[in-house]
PDB file of C-alpha atoms in Angstrom:
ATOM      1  CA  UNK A   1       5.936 -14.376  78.511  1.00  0.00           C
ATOM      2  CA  UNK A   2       3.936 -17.052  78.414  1.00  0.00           C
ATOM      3  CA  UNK A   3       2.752 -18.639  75.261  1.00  0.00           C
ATOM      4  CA  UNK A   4       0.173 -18.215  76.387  1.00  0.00           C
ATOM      5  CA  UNK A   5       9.934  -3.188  77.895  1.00  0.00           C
ATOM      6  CA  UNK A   6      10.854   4.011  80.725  1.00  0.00           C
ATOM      7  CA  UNK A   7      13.933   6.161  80.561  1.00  0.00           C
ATOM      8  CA  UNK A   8      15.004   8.244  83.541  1.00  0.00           C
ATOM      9  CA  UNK A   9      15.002  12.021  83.669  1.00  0.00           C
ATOM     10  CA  UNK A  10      17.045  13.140  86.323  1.00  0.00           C
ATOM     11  CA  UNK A  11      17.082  16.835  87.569  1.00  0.00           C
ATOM     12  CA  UNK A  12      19.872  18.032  89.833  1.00  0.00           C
ATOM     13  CA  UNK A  13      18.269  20.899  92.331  1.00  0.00           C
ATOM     14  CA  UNK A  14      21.209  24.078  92.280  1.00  0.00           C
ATOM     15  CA  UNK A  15      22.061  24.621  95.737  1.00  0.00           C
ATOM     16  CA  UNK A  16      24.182  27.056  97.005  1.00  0.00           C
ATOM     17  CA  UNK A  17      27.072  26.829  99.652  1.00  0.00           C
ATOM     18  CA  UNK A  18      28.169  29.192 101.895  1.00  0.00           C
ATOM     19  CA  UNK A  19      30.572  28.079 104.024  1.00  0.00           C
ATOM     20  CA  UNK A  20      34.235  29.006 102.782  1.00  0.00           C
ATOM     21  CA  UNK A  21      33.555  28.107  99.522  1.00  0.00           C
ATOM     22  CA  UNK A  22      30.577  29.023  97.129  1.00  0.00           C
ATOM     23  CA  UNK A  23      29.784  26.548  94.857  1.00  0.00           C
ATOM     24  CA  UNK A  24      26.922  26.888  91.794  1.00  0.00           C
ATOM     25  CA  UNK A  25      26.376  23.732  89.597  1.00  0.00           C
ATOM     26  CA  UNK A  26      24.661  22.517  86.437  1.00  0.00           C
ATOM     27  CA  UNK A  27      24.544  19.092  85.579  1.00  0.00           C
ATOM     28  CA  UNK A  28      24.798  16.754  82.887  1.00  0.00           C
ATOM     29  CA  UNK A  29      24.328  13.493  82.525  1.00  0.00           C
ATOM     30  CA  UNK A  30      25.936  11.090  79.984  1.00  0.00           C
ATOM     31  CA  UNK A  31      28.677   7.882  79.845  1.00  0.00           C
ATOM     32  CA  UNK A  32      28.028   4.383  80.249  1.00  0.00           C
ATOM     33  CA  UNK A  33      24.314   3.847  80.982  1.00  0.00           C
ATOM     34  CA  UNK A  34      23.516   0.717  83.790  1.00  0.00           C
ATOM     35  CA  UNK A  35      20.474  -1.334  83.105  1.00  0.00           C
ATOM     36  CA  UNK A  36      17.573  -0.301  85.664  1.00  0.00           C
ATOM     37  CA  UNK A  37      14.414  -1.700  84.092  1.00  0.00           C
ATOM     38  CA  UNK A  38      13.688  -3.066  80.891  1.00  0.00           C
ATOM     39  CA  UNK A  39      10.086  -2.316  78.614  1.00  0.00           C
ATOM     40  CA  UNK A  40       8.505  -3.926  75.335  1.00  0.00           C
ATOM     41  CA  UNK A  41       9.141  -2.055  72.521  1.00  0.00           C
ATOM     42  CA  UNK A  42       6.937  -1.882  69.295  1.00  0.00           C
ATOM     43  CA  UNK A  43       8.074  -2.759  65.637  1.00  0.00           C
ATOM     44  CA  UNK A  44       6.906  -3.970  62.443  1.00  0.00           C
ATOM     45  CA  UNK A  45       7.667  -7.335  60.725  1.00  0.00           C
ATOM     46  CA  UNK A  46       8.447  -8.910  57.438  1.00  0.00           C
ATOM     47  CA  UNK A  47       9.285 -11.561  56.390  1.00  0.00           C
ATOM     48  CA  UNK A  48      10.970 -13.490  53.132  1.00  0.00           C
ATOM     49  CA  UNK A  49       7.924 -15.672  51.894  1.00  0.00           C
ATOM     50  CA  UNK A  50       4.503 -16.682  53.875  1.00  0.00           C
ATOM     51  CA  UNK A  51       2.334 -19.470  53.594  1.00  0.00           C
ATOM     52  CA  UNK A  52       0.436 -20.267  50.017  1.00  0.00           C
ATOM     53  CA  UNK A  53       0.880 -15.935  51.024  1.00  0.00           C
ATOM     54  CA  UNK A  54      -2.164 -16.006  52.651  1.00  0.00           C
ATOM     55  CA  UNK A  55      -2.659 -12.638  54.982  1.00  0.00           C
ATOM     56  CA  UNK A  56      -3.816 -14.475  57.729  1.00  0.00           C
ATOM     57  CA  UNK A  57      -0.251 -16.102  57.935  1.00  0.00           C
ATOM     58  CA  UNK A  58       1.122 -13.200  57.821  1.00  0.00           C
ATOM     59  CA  UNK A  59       4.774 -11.950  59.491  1.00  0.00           C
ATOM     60  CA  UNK A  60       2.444  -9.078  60.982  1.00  0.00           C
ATOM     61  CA  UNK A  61       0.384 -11.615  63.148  1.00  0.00           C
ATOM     62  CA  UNK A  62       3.596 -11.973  65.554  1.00  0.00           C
ATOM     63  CA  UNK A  63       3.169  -8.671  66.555  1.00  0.00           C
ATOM     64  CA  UNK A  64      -0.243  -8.462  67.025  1.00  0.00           C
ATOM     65  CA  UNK A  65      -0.847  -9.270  70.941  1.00  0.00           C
ATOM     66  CA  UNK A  66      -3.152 -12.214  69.851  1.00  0.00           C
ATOM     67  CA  UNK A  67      -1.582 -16.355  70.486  1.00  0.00           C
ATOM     68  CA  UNK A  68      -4.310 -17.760  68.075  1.00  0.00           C
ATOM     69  CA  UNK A  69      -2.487 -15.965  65.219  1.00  0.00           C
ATOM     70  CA  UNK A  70       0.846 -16.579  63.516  1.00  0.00           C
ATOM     71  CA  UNK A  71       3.405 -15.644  61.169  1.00  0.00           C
ATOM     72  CA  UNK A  72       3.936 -19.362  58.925  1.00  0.00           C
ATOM     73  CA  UNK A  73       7.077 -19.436  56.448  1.00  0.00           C
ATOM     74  CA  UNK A  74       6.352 -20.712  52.705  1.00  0.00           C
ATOM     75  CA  UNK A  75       6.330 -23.832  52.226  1.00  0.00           C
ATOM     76  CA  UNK A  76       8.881 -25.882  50.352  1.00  0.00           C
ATOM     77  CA  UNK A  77      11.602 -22.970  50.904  1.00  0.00           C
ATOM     78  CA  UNK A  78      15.310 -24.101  51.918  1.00  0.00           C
ATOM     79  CA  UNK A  79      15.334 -21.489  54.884  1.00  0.00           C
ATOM     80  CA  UNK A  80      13.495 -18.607  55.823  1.00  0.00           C
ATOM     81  CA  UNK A  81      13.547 -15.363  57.442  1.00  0.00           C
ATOM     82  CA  UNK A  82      11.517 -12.892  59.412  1.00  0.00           C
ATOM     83  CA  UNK A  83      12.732  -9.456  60.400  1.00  0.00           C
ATOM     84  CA  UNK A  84      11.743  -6.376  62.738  1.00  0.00           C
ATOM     85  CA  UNK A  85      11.756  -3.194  62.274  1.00  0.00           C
ATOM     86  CA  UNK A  86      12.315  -0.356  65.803  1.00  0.00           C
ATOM     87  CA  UNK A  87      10.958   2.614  65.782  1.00  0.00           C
ATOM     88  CA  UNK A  88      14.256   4.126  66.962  1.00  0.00           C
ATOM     89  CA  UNK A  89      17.501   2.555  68.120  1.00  0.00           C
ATOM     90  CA  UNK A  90      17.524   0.847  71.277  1.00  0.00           C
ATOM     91  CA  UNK A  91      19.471  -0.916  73.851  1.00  0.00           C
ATOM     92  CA  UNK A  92      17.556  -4.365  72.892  1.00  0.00           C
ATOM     93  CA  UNK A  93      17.986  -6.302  76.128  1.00  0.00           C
ATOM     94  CA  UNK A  94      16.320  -9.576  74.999  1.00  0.00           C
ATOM     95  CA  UNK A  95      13.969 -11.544  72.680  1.00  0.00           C
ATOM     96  CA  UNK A  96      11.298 -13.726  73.411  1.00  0.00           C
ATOM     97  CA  UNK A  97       9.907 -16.119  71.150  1.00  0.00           C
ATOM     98  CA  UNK A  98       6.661 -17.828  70.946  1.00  0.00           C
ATOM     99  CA  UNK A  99       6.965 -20.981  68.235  1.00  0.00           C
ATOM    100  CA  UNK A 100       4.163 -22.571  67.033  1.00  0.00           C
ATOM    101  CA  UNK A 101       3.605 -25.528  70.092  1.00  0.00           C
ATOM    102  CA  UNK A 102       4.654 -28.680  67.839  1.00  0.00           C
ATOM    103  CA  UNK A 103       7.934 -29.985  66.880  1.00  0.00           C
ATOM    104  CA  UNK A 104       6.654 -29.924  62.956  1.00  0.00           C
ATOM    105  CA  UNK A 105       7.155 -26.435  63.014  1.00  0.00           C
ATOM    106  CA  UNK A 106       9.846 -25.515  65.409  1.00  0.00           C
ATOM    107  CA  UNK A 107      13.356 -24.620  63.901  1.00  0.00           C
ATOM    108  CA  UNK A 108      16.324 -26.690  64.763  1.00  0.00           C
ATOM    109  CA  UNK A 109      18.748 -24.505  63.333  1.00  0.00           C
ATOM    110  CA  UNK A 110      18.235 -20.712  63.836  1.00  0.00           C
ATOM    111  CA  UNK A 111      20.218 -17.375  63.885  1.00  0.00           C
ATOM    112  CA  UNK A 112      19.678 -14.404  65.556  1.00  0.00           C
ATOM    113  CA  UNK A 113      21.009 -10.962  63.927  1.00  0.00           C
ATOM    114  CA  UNK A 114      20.892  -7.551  64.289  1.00  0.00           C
ATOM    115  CA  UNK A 115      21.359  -4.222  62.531  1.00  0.00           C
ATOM    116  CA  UNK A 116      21.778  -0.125  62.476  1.00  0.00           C
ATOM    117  CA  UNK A 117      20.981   0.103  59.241  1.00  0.00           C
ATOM    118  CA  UNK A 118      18.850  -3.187  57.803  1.00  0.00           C
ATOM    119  CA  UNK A 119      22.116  -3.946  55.747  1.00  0.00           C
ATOM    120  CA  UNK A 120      24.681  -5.170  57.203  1.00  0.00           C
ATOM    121  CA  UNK A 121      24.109  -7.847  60.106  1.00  0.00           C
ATOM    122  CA  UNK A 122      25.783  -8.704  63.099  1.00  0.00           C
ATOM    123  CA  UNK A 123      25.288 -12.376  64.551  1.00  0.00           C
ATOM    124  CA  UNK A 124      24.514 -12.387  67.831  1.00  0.00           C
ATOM    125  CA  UNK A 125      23.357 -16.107  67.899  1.00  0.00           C
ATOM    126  CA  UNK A 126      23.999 -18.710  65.611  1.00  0.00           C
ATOM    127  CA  UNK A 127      22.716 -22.795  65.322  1.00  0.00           C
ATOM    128  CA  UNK A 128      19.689 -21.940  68.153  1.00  0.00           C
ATOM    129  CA  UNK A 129      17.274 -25.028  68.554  1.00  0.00           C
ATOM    130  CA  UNK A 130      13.713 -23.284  69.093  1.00  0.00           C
ATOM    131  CA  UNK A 131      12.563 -23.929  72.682  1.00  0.00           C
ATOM    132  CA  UNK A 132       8.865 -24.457  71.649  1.00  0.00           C
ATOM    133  CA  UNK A 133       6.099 -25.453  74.169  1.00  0.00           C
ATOM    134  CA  UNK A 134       4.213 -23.207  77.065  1.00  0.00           C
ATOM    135  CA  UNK A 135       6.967 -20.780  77.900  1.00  0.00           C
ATOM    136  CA  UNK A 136       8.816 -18.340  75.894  1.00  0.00           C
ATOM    137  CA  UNK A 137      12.204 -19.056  73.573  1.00  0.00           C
ATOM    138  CA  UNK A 138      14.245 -16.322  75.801  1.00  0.00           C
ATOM    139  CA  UNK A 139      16.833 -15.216  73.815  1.00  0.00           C
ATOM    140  CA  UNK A 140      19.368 -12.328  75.218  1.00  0.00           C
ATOM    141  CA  UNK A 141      20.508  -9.782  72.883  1.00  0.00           C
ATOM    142  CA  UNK A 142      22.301  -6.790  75.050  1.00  0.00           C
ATOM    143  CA  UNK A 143      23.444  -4.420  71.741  1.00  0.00           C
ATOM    144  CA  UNK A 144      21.833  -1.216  70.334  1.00  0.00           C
ATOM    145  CA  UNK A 145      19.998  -1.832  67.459  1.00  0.00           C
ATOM    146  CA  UNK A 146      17.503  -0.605  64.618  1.00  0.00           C
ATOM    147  CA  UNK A 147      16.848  -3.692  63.051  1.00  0.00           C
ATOM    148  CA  UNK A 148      16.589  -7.557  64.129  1.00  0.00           C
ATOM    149  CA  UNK A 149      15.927 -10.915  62.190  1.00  0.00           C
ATOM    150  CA  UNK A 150      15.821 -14.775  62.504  1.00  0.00           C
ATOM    151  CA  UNK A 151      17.139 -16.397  60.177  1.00  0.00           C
ATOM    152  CA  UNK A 152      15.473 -20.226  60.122  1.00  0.00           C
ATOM    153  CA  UNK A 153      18.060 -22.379  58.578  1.00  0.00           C
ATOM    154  CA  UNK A 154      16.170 -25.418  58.943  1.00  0.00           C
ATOM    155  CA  UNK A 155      13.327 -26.792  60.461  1.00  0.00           C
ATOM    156  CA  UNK A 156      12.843 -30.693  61.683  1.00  0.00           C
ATOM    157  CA  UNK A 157      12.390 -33.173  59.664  1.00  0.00           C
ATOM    158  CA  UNK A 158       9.272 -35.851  61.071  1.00  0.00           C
ATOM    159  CA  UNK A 159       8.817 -39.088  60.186  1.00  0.00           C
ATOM    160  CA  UNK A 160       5.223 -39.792  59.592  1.00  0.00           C
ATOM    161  CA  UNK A 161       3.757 -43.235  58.251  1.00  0.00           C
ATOM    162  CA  UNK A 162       6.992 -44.320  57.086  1.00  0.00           C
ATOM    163  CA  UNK A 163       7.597 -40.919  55.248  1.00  0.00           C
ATOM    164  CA  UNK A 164      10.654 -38.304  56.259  1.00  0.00           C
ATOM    165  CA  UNK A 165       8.741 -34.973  56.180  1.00  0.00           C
ATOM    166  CA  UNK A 166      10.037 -31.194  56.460  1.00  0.00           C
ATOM    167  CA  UNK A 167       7.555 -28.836  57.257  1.00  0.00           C
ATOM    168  CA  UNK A 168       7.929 -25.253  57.635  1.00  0.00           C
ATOM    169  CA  UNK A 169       8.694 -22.498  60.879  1.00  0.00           C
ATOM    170  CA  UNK A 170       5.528 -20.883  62.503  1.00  0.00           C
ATOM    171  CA  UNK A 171       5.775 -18.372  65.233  1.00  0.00           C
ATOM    172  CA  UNK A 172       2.681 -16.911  67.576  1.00  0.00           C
ATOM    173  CA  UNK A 173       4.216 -14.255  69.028  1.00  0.00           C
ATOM    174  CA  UNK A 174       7.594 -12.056  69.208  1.00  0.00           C
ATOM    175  CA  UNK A 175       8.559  -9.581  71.748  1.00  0.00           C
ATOM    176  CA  UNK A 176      11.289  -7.533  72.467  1.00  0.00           C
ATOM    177  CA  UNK A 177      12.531  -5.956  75.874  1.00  0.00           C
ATOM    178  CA  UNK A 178      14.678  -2.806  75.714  1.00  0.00           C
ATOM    179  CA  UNK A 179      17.159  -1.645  78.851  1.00  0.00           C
ATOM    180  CA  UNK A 180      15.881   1.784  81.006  1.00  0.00           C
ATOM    181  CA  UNK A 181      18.815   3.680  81.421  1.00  0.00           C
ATOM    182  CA  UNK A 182      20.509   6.109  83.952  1.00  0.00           C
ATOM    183  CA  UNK A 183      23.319   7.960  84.316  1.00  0.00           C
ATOM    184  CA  UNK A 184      27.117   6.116  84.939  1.00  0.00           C
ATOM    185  CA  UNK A 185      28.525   9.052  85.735  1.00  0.00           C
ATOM    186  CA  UNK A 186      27.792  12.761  85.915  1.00  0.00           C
ATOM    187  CA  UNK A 187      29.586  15.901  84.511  1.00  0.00           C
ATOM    188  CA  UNK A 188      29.184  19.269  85.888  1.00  0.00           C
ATOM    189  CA  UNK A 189      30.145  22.311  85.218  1.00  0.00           C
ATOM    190  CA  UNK A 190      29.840  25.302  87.749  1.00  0.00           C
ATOM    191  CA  UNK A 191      31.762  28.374  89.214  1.00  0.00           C
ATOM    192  CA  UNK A 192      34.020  28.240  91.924  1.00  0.00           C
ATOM    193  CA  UNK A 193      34.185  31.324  94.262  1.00  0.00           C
ATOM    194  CA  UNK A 194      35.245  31.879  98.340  1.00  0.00           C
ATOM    195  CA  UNK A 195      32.806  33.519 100.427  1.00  0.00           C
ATOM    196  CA  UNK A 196      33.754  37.235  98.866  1.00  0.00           C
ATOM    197  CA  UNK A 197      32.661  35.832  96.100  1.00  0.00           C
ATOM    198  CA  UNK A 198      36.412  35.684  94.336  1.00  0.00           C
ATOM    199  CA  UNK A 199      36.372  33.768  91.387  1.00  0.00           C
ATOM    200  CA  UNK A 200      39.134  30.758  92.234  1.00  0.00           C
ATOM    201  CA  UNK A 201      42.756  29.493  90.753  1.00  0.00           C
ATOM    202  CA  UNK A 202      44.487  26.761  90.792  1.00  0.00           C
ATOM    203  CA  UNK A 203      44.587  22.860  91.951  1.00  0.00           C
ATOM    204  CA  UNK A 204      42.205  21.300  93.848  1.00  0.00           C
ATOM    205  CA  UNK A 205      41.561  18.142  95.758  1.00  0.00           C
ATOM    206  CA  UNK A 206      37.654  17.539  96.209  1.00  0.00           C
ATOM    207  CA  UNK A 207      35.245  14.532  97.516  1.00  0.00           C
ATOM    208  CA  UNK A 208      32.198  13.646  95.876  1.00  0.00           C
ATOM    209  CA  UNK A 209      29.736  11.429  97.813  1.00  0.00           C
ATOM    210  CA  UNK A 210      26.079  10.845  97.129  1.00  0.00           C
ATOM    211  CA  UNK A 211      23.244   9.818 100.035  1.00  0.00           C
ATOM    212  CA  UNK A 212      20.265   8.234 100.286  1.00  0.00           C
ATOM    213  CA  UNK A 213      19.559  10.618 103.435  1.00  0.00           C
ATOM    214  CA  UNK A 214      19.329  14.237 103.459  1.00  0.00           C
ATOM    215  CA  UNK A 215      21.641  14.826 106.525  1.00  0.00           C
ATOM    216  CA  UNK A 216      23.849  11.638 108.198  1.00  0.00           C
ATOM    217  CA  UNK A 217      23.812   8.261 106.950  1.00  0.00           C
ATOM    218  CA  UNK A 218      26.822   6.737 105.019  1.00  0.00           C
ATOM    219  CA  UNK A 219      27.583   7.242 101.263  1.00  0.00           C
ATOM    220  CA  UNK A 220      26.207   4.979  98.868  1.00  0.00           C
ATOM    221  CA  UNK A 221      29.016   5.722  96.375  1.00  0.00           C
ATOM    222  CA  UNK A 222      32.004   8.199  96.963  1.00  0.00           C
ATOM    223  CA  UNK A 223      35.476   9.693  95.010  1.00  0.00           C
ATOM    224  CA  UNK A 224      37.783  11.794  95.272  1.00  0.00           C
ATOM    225  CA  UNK A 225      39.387  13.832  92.591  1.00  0.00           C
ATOM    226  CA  UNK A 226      42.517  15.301  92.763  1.00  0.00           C
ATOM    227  CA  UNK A 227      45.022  18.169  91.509  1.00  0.00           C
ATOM    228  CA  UNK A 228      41.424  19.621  90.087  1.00  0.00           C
ATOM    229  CA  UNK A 229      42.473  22.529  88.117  1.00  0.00           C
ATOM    230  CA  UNK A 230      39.897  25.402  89.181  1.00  0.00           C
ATOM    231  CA  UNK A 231      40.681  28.161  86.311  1.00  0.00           C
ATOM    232  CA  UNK A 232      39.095  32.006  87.054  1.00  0.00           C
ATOM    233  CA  UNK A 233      36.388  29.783  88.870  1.00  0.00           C
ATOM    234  CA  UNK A 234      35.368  27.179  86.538  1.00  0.00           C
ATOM    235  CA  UNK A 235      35.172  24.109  87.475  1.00  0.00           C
ATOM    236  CA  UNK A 236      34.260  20.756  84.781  1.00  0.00           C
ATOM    237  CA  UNK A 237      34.396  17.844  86.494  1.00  0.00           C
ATOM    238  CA  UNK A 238      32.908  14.158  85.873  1.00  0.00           C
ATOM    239  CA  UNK A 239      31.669  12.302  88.190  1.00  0.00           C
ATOM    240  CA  UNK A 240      31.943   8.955  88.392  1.00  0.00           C
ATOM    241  CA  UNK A 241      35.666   9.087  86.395  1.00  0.00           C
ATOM    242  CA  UNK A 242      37.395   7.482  88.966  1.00  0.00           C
ATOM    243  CA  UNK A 243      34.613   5.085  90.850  1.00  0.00           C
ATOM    244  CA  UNK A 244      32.334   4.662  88.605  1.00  0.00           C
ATOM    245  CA  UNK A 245      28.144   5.316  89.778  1.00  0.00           C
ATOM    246  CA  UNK A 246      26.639   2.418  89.980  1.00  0.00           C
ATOM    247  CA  UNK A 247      23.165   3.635  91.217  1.00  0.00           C
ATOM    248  CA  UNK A 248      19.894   2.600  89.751  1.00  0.00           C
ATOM    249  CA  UNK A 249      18.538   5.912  90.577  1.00  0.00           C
ATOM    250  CA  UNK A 250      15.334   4.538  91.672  1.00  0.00           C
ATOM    251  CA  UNK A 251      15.300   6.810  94.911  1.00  0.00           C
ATOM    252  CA  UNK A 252      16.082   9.640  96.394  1.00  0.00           C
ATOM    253  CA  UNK A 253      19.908  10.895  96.451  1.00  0.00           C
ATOM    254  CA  UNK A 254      21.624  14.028  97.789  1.00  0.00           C
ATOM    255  CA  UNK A 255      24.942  14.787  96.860  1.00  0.00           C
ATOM    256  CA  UNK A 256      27.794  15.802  99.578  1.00  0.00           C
ATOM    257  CA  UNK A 257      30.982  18.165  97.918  1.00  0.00           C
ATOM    258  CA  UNK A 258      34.504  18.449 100.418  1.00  0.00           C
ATOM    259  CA  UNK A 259      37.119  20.721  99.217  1.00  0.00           C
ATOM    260  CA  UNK A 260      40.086  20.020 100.514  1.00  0.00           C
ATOM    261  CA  UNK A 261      39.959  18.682 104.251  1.00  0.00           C
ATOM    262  CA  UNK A 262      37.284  21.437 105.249  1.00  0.00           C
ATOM    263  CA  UNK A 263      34.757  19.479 106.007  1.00  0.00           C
ATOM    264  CA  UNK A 264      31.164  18.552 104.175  1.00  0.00           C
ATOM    265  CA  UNK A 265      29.405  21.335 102.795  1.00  0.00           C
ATOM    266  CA  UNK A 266      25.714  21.647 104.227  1.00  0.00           C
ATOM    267  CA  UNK A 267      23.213  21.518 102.611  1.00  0.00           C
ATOM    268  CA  UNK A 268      23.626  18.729 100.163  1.00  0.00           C
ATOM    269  CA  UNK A 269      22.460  18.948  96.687  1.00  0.00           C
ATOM    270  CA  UNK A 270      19.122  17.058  96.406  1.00  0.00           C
ATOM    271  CA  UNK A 271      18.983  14.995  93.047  1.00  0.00           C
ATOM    272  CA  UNK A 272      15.538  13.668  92.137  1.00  0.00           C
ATOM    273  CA  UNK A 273      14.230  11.208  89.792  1.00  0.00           C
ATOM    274  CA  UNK A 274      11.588  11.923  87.361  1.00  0.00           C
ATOM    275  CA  UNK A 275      11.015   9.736  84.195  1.00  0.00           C
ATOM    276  CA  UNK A 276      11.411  10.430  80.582  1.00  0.00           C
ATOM    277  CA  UNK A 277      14.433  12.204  79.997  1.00  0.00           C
ATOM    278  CA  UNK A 278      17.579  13.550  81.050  1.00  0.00           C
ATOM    279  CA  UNK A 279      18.107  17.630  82.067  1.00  0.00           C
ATOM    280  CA  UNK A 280      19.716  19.683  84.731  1.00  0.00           C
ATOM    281  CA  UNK A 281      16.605  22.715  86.610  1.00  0.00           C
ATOM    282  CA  UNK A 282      18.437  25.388  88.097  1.00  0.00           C
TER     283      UNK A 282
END
């Protein structure tokens, strides 16, 4: 940013396996997301006083896309603060700040805070000194939040023909990124049957691996699970338990399933990325 933030949907294809063992799947996604991409998210903004309140100093005018309008605190206040309001909660990666471009109006004492419910805070910076000038104040956040607000403790105080002087913060722009998530590991749930299509019993060892290639290659992440307890065929397994997926998801996979020492079932499952969402297709 100079002065001048798409979820994944990812569909598991149900294959079916006939060599000793028949395996049917569904998938579902869920744990500990890992940060793929990051987008801009929208909010609104307030803030605790404005300029001789004048609308065209308003805490809206950081939001606005435009750098020749800004948000300006009161003047004469002891601090100040402007808040933002999400949509939804997010996973807010980062903040970037555009100050006004002169020292007069650049904070030298500011917090960063966040919230679920616009009540209670959580710091996640305290005492910042405003990086003003032609690039962005970058400011990393990495929480889930509803809610986030500065709070300008002070602002620098200028000498000026012989005078000290304390002006008041001013702010072009704000902008703030939110993580694109995918999947940190996988559960499925399927049926377990051998080629007379007997529903299974008992403990299992089986290897998970997942490809970037439809047939050969080598795995780009593998497990194994053991003593898997297979009860009148149904199997509920996570993947990703033991090693967890680190995949960004941002290609093409096919997953390869060994029970026992039998060998690699053929074919593998393709998984496929789509955006938006996250579901299993049979």
């Amino acid at each position: 940013m100079k002065c001048f933030l798409a979820t994944k949907k990812i569909k598991l294809i149900r294959s079916i396996f006939a060599i000793t063992l028949l395996f049917v799947f569904i998938a579902f996604f869920h744990g500990m997301p890992v940060l793929a991409k990051e987008k801009m998210v929208e909010f609104t903004a307030k803030a605790s006083s404005t300029y001789g309140n004048y609308p065209k100093y308003g805490a809206d005018k950081v939001a606005d896309g435009d750098i020749n309008t800004f948000w300006v605190g009161g003047r004469g206040e002891a601090s100040w603060w402007i808040g933002f309001e999400f949509e939804k909660t997010v996973y807010l990666k980062e903040t970037r700040i555009c100050w006004y471009p002169s020292a007069y109006y650049a904070p030298d004492n500011y917090d960063i805070q966040i919230s679920e419910d616009g009540i209670d805070w959580e710091d996640i910076h305290t005492g910042l000194v405003a990086e003003y000038g032609s690039n962005a104040d970058v400011q990393e956040i990495g929480r889930y939040a509803k809610y986030m607000r500065f709070n300008i403790n002070s602002v620098r105080i200028i000498k000026r023909n012989g005078r000290k002087i304390r002006y008041y913060p001013a702010i072009k722009e704000v902008e703030a990124y939110a993580g694109v998530y995918v999947p940190h590991s996988l559960r499925f749930q399927g049926r377990l049957m051998d080629s007379a299509d007997v529903m299974l019993d008992g403990e299992f060892e089986i290897t998970f691996r997942l490809y970037d290639s439809q047939r050969g290659g080598i795995p780009a992440w593998e497990e194994t699970q053991n003593n898997l307890y297979i009860e009148r065929g149904l199997l509920d397994v996570e993947l990703g338990s033991v090693i967890p997926i680190d995949l960004s998801f941002d290609r093409q996979y096919w997953l390869g399933i060994e029970v026992e020492s039998d060998g690699e079932m053929a074919p593998r499952f393709k998984m496929t990325s789509v955006p938006y969402a996250l579901c299993s297709e049979e």
